[in-house]
Tab-separated table of C-alpha atoms in Angstrom:
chain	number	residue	atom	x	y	z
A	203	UNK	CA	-18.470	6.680	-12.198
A	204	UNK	CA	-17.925	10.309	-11.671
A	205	UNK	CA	-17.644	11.066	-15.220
A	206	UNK	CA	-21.134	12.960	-15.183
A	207	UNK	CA	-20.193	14.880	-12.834
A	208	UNK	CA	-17.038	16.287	-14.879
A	209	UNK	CA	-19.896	17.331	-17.602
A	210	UNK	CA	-22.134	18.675	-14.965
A	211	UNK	CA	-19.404	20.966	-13.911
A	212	UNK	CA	-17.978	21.614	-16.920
A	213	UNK	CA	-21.970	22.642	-18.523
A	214	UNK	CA	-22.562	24.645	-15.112
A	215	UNK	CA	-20.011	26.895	-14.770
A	216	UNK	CA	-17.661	25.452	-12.063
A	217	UNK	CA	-15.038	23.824	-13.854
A	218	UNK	CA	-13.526	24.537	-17.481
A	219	UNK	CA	-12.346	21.096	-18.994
A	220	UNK	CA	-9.890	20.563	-21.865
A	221	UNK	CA	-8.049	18.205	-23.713
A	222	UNK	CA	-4.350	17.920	-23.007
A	223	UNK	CA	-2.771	20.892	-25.366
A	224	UNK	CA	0.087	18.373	-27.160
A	225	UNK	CA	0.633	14.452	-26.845
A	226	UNK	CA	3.417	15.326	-25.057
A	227	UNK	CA	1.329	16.708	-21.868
A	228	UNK	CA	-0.965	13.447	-22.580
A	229	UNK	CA	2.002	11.216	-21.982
A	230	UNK	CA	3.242	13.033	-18.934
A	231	UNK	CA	-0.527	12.439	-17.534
A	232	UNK	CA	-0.566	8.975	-18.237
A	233	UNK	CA	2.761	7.837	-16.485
A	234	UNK	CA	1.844	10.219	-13.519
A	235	UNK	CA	-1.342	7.612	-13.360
A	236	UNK	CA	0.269	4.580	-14.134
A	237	UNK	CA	3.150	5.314	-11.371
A	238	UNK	CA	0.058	6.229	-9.219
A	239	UNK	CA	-1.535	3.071	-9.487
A	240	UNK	CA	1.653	0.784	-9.543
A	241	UNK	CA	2.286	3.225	-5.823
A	242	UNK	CA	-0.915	1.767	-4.823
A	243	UNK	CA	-0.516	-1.598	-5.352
A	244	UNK	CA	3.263	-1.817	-4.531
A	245	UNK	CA	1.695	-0.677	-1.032
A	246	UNK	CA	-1.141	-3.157	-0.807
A	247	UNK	CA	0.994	-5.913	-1.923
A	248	UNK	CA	3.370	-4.854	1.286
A	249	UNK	CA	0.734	-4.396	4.003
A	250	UNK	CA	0.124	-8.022	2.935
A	251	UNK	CA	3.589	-9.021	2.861
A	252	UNK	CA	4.583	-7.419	5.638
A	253	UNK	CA	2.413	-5.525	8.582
A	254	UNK	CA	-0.062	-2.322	7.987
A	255	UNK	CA	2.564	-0.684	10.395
A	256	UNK	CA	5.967	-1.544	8.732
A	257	UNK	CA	4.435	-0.158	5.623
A	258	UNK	CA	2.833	3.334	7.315
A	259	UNK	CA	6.513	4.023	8.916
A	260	UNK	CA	7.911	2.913	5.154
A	261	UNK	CA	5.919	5.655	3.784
A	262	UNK	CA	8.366	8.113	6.117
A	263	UNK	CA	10.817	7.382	3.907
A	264	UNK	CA	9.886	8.282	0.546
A	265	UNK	CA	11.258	11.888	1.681
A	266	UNK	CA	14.517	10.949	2.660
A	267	UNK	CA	14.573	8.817	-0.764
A	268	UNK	CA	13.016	11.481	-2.811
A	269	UNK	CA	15.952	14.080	-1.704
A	270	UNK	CA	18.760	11.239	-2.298
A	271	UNK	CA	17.544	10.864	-5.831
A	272	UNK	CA	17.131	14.479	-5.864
A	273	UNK	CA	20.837	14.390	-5.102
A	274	UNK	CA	22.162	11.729	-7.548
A	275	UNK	CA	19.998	13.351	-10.213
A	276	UNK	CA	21.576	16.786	-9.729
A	277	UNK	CA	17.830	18.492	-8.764
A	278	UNK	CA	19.593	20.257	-5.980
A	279	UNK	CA	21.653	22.756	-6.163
A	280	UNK	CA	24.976	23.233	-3.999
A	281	UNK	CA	23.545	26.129	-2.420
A	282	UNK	CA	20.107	24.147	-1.185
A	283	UNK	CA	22.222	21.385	0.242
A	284	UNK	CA	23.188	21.482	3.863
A	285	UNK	CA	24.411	19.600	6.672
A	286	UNK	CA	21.103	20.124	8.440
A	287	UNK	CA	19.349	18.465	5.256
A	288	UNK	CA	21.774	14.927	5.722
A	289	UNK	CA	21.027	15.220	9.270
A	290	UNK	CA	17.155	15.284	8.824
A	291	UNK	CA	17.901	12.621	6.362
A	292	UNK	CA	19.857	10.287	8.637
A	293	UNK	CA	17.422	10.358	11.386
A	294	UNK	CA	14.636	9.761	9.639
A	295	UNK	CA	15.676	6.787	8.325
A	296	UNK	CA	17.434	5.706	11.364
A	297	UNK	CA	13.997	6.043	13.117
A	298	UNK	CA	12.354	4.022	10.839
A	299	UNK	CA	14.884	0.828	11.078
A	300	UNK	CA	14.973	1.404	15.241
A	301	UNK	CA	11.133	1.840	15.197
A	302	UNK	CA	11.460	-1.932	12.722
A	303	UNK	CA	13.813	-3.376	15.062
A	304	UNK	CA	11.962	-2.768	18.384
A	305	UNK	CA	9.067	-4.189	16.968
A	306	UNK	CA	10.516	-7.241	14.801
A	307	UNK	CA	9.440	-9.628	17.929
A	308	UNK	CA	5.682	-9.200	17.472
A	309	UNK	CA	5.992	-10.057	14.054
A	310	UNK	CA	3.747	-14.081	12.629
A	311	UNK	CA	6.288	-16.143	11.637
A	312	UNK	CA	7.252	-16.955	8.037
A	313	UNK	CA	4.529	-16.912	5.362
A	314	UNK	CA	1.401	-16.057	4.053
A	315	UNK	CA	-1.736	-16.936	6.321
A	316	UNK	CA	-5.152	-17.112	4.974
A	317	UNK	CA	-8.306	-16.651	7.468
A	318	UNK	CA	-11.121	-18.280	5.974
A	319	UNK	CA	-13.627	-18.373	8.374
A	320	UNK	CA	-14.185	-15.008	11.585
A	321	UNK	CA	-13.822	-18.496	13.970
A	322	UNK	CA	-10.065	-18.785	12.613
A	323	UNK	CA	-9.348	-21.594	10.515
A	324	UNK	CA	-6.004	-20.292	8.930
A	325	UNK	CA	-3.973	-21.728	5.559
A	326	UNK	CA	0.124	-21.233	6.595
A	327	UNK	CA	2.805	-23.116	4.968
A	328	UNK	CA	2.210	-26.849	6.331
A	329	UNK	CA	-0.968	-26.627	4.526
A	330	UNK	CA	-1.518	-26.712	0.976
A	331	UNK	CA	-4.503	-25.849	-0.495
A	332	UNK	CA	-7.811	-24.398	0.361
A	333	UNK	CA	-9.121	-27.579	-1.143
A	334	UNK	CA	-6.542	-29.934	1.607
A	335	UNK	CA	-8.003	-27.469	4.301
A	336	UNK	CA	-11.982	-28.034	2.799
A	337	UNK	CA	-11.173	-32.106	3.060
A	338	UNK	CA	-9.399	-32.301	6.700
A	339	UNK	CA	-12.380	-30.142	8.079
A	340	UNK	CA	-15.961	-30.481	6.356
A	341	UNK	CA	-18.726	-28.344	7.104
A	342	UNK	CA	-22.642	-27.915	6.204
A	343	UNK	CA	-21.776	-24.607	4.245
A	344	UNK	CA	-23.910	-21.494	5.752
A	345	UNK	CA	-25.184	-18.602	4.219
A	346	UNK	CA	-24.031	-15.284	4.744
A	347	UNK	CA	-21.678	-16.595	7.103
A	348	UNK	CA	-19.897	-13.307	9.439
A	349	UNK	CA	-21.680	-10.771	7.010
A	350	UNK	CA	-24.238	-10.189	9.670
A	351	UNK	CA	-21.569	-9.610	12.387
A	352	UNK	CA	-20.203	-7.447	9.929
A	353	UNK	CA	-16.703	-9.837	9.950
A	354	UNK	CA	-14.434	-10.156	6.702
A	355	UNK	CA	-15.408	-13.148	5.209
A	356	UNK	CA	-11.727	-13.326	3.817
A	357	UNK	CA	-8.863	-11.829	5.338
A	358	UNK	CA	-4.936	-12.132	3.641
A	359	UNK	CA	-2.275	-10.828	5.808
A	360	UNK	CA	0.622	-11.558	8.188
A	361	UNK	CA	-1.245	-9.795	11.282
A	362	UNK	CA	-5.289	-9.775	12.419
């Protein structure tokens, strides 16, 4: 979609485009994308596992875990490492598991819910199908049903 404008810019004056130098630099681009993408929907995939807020304070963590790998990898050097930097670590990540634990007891219960209607009608694990939930409630099917309230017509997720 915003290929044109790359050309645009690139024909104008206000951005020089290349081609990757080597392969190598081509490869390096590609798995920074894929691991992009896979970041993306590893995240998605959680918020609709879990809760949009679990996942937001999860995302405090990637620093402590970056520096631990950092660590195991041998990307820091002895003189960069410090007692302060283990002590940022630890309470970072033990303010994300007290944050998790003070709010475990607003958590749904167990499983995946499905809203398929803004009035509420919800799939959880008792139920089926969409088809078993379509057969124990019929309904004259409307159009544009919750688009003009400007309601999700389909909503996947632990929370609302």
């Amino acid at each position: 979609v915003l290929c044109p404008l790359l050309v645009v810019g690139d024909r104008g004056g206000l951005e020089h485009w290349e081609r990757p130098p080597n392969a190598a630099v081509l490869v390096q681009m590609a798995l920074t994308s894929l691991s992009g993408c896979a970041y993306c929907t590893s995240f998605l995939v959680g918020v609709a596992l879990t809760s949009p807020f679990f996942m937001s304070m999860g995302i405090g963590l990637l620093i402590p875990l970056g520096y631990f790998v950092d660590l195991v990898l041998g990307n820091v050097l002895q003189e960069d490492f410090s007692l302060l930097n283990l002590l940022g670590l630890l309470l970072v990540s033990a303010g994300f598991v007290l944050i998790n634990l003070n709010c475990s007891c607003l958590q749904r219960p167990q499983g995946i819910y499905v809203t398929l209607e803004p009035e509420g009608d919800e799939l959880g694990p008792e139920r089926d199908s969409v088809e078993m939930l379509a057969a124990e409630t019929p309904r004259a099917p409307l159009p544009h049903r919750g688009a003009d309230r400007g309601q999700p017509l389909f909503h996947l997720g632990l929370d609302r």
